[in-house]
PDB file of N, CA and C in Angstrom:
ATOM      1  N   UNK A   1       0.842  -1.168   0.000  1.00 52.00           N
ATOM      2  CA  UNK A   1       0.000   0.000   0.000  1.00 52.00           C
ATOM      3  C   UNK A   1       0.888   1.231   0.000  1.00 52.00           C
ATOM      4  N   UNK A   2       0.346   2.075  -0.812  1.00 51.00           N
ATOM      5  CA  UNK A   2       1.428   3.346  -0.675  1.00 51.00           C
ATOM      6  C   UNK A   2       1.235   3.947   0.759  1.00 51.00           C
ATOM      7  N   UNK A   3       2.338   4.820   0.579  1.00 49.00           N
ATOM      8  CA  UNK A   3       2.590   5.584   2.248  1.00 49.00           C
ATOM      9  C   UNK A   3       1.577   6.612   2.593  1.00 49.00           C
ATOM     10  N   UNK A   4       1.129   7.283   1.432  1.00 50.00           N
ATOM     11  CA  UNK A   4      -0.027   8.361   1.823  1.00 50.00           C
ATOM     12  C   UNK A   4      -1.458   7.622   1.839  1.00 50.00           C
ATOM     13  N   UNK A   5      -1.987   6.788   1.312  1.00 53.00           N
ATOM     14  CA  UNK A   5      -2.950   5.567   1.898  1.00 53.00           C
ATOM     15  C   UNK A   5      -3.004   4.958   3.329  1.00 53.00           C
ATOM     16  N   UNK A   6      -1.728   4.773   3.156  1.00 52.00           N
ATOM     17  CA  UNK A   6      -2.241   3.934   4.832  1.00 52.00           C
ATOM     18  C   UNK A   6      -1.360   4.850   5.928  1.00 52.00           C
ATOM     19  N   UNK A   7      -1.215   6.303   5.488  1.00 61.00           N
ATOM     20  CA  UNK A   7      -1.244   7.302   6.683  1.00 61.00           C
ATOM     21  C   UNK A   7      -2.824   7.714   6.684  1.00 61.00           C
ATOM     22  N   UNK A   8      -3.758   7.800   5.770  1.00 82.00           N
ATOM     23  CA  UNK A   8      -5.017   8.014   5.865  1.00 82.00           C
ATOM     24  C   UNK A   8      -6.250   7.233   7.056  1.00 82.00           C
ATOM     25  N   UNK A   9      -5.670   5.765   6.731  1.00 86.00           N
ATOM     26  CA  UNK A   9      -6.022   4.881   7.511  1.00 86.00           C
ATOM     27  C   UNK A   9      -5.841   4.970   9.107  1.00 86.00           C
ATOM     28  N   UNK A  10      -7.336   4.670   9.845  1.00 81.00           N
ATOM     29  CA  UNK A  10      -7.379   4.988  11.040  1.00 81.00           C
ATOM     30  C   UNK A  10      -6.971   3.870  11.755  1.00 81.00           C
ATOM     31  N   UNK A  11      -6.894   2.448  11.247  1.00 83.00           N
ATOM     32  CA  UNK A  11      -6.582   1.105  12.392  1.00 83.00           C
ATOM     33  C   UNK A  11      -5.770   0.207  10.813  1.00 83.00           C
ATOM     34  N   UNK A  12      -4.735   0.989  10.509  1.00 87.00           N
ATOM     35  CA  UNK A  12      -4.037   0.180   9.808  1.00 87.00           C
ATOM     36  C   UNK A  12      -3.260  -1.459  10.191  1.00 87.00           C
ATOM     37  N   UNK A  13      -3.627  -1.517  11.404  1.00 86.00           N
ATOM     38  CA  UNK A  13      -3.254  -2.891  11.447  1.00 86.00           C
ATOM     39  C   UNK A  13      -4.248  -4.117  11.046  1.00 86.00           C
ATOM     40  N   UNK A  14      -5.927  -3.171  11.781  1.00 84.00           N
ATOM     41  CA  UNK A  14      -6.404  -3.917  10.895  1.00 84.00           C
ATOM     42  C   UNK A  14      -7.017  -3.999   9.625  1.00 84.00           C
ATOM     43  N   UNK A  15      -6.691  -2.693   8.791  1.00 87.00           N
ATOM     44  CA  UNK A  15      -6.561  -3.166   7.340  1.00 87.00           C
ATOM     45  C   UNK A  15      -5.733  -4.500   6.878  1.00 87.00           C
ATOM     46  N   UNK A  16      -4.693  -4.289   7.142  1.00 90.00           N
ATOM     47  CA  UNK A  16      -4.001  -5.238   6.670  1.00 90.00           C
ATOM     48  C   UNK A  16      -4.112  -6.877   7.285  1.00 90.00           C
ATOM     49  N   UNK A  17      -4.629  -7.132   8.061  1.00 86.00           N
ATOM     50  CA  UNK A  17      -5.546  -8.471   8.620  1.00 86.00           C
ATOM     51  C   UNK A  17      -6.756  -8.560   7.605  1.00 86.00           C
ATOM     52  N   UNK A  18      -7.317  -7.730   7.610  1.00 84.00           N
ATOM     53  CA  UNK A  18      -8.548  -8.018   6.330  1.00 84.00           C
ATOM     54  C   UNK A  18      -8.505  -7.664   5.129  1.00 84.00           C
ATOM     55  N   UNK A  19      -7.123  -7.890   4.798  1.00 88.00           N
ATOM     56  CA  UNK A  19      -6.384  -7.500   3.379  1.00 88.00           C
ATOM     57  C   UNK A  19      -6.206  -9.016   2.844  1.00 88.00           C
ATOM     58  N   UNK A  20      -5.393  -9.641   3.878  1.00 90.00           N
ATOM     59  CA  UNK A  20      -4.827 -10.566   4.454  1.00 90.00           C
ATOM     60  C   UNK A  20      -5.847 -11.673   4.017  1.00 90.00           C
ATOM     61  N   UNK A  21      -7.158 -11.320   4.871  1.00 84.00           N
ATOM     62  CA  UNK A  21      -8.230 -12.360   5.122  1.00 84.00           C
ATOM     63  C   UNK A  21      -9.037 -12.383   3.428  1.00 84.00           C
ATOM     64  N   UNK A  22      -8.813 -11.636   2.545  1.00 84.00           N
ATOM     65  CA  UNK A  22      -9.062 -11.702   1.026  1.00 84.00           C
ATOM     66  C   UNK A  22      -9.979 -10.292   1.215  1.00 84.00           C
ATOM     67  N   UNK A  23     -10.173  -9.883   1.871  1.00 82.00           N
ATOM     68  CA  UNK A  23     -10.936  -8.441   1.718  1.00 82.00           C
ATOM     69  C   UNK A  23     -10.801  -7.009   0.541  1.00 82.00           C
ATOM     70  N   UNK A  24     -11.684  -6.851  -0.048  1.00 84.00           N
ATOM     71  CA  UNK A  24     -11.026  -6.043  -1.004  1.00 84.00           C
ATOM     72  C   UNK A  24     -10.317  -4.607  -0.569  1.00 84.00           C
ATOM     73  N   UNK A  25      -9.635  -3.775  -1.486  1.00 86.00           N
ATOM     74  CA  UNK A  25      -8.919  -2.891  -0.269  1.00 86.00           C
ATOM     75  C   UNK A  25     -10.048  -1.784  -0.244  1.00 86.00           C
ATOM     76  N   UNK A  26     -10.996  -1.582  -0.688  1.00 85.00           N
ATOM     77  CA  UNK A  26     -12.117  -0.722   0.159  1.00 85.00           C
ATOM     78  C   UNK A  26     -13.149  -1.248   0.939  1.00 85.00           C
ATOM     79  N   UNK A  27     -13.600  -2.578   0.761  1.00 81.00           N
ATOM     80  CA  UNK A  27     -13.874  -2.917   2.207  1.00 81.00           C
ATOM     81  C   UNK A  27     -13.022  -2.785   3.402  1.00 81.00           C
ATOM     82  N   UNK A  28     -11.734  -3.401   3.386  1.00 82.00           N
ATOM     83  CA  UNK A  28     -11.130  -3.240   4.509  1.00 82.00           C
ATOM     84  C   UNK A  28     -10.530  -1.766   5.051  1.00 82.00           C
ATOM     85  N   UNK A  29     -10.843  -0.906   3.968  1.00 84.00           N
ATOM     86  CA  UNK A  29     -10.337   0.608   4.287  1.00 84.00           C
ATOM     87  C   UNK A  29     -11.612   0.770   4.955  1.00 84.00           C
ATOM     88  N   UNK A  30     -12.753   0.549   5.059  1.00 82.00           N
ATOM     89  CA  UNK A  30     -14.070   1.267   4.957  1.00 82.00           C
ATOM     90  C   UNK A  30     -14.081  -0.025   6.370  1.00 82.00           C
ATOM     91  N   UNK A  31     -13.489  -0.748   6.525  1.00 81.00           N
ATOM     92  CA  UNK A  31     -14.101  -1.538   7.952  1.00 81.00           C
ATOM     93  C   UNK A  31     -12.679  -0.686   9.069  1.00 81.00           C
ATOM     94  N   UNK A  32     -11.587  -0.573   8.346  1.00 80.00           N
ATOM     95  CA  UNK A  32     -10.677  -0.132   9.582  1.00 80.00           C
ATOM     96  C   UNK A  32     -11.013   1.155   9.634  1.00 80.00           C
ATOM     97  N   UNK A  33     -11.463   2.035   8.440  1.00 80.00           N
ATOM     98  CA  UNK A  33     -11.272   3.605   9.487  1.00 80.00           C
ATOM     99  C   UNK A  33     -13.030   3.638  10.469  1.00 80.00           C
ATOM    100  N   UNK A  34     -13.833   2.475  10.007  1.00 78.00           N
ATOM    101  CA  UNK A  34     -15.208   2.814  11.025  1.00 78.00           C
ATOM    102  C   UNK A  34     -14.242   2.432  12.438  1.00 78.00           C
ATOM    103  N   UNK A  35     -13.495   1.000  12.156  1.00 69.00           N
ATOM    104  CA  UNK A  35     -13.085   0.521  13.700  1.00 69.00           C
ATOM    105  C   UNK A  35     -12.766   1.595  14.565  1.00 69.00           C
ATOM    106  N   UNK A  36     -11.543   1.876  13.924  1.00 61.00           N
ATOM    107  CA  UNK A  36     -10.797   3.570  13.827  1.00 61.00           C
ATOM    108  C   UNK A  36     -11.342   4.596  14.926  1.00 61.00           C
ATOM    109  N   UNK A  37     -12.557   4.945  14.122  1.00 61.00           N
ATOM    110  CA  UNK A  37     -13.681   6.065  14.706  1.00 61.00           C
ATOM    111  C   UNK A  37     -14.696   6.062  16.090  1.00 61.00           C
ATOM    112  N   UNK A  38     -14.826   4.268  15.628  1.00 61.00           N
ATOM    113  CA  UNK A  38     -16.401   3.647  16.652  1.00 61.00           C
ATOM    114  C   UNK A  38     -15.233   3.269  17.705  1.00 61.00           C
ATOM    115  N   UNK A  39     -14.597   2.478  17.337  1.00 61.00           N
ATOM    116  CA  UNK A  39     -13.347   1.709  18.240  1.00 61.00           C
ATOM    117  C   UNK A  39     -14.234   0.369  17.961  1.00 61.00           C
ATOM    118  N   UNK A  40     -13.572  -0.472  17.950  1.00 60.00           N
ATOM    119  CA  UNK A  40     -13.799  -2.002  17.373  1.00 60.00           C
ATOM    120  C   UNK A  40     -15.154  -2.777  17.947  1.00 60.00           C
ATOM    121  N   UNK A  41     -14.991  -2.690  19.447  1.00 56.00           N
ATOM    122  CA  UNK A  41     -16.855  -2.932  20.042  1.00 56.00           C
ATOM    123  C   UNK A  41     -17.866  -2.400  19.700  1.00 56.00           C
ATOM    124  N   UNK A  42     -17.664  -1.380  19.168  1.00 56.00           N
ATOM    125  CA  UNK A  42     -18.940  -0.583  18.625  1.00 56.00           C
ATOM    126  C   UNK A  42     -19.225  -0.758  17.361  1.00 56.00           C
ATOM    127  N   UNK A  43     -18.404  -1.594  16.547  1.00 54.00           N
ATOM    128  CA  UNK A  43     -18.234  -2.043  14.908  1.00 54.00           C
ATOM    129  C   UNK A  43     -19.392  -3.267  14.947  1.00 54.00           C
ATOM    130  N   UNK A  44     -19.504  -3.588  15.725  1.00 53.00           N
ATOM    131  CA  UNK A  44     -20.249  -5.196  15.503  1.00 53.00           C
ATOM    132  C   UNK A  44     -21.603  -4.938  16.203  1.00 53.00           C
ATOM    133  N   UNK A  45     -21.886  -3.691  16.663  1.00 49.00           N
ATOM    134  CA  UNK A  45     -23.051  -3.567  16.912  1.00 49.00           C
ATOM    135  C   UNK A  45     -24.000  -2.277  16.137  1.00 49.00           C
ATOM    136  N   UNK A  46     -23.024  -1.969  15.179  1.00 49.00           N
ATOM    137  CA  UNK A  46     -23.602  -1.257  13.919  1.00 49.00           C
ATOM    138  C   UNK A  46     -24.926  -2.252  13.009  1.00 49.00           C
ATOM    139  N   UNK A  47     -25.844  -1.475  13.015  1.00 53.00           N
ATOM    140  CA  UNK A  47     -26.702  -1.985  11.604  1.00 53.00           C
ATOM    141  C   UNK A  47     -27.729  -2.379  12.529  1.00 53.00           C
ATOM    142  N   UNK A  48     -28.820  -3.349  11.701  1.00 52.00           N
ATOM    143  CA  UNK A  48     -30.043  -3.824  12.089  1.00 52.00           C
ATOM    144  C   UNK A  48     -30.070  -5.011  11.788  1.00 52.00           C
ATOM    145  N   UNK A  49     -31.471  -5.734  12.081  1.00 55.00           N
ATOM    146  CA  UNK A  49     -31.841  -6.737  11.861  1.00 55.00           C
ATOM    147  C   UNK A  49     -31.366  -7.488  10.608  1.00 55.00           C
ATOM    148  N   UNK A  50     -30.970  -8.500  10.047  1.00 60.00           N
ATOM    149  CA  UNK A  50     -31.063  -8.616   8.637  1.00 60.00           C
ATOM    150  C   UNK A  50     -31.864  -9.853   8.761  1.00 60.00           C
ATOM    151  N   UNK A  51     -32.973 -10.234   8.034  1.00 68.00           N
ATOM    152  CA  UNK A  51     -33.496 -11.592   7.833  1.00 68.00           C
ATOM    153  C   UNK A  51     -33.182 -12.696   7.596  1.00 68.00           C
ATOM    154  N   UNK A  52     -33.392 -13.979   7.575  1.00 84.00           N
ATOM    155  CA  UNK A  52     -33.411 -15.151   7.189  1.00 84.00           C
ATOM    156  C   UNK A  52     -33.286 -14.819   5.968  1.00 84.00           C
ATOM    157  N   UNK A  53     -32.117 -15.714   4.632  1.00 86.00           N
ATOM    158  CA  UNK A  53     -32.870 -15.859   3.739  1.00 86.00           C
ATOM    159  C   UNK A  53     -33.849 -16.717   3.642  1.00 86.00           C
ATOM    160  N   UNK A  54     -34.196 -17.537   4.149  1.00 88.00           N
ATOM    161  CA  UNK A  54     -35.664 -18.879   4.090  1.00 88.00           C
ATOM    162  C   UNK A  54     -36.625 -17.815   4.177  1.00 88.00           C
ATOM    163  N   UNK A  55     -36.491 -16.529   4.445  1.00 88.00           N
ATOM    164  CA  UNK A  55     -37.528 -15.438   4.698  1.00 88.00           C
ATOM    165  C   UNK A  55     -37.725 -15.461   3.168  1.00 88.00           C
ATOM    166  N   UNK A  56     -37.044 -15.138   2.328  1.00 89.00           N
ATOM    167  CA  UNK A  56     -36.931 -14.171   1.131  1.00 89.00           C
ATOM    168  C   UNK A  56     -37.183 -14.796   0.356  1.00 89.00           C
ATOM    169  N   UNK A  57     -37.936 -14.182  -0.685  1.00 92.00           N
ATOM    170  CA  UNK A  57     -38.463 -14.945  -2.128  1.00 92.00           C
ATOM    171  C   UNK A  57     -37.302 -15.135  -2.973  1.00 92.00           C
ATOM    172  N   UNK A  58     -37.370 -15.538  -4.092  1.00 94.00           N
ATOM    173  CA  UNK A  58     -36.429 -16.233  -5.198  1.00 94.00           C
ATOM    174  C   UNK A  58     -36.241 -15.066  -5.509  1.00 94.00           C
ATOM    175  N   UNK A  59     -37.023 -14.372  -5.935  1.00 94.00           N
ATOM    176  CA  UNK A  59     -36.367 -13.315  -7.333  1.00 94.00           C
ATOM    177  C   UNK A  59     -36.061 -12.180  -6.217  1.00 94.00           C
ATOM    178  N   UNK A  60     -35.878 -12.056  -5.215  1.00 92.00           N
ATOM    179  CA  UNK A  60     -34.914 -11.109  -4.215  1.00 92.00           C
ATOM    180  C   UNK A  60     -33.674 -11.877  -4.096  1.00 92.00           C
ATOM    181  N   UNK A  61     -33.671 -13.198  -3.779  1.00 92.00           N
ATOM    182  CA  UNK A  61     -32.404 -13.957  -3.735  1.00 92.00           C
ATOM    183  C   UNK A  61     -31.965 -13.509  -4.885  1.00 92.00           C
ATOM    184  N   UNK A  62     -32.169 -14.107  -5.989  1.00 93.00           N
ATOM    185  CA  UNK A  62     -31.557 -14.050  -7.221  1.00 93.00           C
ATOM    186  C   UNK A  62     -31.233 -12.305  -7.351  1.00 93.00           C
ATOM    187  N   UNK A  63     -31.727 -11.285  -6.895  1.00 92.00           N
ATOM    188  CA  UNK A  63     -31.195  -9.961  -7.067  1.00 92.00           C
ATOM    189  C   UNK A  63     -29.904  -9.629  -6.140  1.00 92.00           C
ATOM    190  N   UNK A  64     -29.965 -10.180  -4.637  1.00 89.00           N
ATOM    191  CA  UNK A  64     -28.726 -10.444  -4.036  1.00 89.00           C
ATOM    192  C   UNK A  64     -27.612 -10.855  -4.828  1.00 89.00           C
ATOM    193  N   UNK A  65     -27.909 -12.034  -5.162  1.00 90.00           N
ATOM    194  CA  UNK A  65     -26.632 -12.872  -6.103  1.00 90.00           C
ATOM    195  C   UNK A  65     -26.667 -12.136  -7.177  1.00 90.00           C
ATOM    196  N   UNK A  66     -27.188 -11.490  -7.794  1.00 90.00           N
ATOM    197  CA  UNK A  66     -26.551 -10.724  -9.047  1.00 90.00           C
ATOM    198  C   UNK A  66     -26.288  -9.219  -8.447  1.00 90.00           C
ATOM    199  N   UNK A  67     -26.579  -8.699  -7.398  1.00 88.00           N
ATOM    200  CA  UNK A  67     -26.117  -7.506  -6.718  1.00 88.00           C
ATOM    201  C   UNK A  67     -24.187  -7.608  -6.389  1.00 88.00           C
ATOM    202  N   UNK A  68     -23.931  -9.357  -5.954  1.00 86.00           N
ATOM    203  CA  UNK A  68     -23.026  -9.308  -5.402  1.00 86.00           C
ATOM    204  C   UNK A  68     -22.172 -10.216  -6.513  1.00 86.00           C
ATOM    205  N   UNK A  69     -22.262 -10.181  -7.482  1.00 88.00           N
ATOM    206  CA  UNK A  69     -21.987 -11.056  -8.846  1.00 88.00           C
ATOM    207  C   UNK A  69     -21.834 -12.316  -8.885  1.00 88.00           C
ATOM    208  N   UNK A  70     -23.138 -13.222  -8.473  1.00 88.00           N
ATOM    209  CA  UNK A  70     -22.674 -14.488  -7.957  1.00 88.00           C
ATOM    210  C   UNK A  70     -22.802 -14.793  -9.562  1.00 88.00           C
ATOM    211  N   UNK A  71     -23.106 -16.377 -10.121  1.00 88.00           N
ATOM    212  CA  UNK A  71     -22.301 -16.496 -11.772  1.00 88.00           C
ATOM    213  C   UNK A  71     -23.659 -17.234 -11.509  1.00 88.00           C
ATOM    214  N   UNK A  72     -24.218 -17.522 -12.709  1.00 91.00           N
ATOM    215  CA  UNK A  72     -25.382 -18.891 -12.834  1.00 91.00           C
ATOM    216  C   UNK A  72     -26.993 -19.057 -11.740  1.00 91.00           C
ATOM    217  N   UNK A  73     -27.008 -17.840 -11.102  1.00 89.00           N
ATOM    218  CA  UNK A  73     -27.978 -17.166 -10.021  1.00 89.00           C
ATOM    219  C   UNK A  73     -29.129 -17.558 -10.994  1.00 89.00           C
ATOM    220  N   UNK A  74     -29.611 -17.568 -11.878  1.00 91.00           N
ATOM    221  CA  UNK A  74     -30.730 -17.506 -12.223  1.00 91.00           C
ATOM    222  C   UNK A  74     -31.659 -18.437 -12.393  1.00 91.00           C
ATOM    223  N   UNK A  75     -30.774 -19.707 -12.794  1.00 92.00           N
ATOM    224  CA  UNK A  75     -31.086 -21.565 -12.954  1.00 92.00           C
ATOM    225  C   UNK A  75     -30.943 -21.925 -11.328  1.00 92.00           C
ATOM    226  N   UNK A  76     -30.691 -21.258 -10.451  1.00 92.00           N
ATOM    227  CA  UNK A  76     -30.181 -22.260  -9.180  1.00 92.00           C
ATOM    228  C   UNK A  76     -31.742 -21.457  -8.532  1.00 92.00           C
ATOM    229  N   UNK A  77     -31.976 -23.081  -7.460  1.00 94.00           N
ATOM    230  CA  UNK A  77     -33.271 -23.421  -6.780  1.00 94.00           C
ATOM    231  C   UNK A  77     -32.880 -22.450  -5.534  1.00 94.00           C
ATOM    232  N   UNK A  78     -34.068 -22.221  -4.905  1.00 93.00           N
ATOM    233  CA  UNK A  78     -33.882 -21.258  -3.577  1.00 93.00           C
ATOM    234  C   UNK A  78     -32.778 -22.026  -2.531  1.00 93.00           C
ATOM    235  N   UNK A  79     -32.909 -23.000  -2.220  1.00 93.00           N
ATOM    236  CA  UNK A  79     -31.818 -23.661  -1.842  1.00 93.00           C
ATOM    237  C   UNK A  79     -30.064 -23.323  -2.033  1.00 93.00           C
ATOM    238  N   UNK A  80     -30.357 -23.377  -3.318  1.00 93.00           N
ATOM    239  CA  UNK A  80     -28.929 -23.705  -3.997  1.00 93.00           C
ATOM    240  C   UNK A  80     -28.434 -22.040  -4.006  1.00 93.00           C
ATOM    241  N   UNK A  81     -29.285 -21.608  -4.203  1.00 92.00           N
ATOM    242  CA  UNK A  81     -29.416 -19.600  -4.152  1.00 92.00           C
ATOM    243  C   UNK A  81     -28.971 -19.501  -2.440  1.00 92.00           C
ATOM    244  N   UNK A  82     -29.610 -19.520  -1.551  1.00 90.00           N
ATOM    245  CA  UNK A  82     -28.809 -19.302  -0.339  1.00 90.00           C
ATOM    246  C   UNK A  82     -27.654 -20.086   0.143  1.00 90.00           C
ATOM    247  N   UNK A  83     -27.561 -21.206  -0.023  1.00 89.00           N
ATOM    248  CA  UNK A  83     -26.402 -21.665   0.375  1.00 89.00           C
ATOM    249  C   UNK A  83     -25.205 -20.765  -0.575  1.00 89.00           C
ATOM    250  N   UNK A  84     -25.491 -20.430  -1.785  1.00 89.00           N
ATOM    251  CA  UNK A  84     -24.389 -18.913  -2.753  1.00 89.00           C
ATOM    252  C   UNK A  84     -24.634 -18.010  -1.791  1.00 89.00           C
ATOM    253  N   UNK A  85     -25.252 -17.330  -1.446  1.00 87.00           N
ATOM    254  CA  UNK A  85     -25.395 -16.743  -0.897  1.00 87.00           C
ATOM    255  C   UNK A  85     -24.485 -16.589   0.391  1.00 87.00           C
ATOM    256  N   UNK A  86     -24.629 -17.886   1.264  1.00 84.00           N
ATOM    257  CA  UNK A  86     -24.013 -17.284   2.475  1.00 84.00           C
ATOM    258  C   UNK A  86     -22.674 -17.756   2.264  1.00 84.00           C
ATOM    259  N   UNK A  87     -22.057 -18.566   1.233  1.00 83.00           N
ATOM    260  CA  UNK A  87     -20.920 -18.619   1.303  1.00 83.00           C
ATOM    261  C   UNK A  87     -19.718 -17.784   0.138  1.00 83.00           C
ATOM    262  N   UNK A  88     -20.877 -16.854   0.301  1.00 74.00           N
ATOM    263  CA  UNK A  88     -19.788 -15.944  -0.703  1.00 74.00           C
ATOM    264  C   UNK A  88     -19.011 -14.738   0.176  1.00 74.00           C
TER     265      UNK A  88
END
């Protein structure tokens, strides 16, 4: 990473752990400077509820997986759609 990048960075150590962990480098810029800011306990209690997918209809699944570029989303059964899903 260049030197004026990760002087920007607020918890550059753990950028580079979730660099590490395959993270792209703006997720992990965008997860270390929240850590950074919130301080790391307060990171995991950001956000809301998120549902079940067994909640969610097909053609929301299938908009997930093509939101997040899963490949072949469109032929795969609700099943086969969340299990892509959570292991992407």
């Amino acid at each position: 990473m260049p030197q004026n990048a990760a002087s920007r960075l607020k918890d550059p150590g753990l950028y580079d752990k979730l660099r590490d962990d395959g993270q792209s480098k703006q997720k992990a810029a965008r997860i270390a400077n929240a850590a950074g800011t919130q301080g790391r306990s307060k990171l995991g209690q950001k956000g809301g509820e998120f549902g079940s997918y067994e909640d969610w209809m097909v053609d929301d699944l299938r908009k997930r997986a093509k939101e997040i570029g899963q490949a072949g989303y469109s032929r795969k059964k609700k099943s086969d759609l969340i299990s892509a899903l959570r292991n992407s």
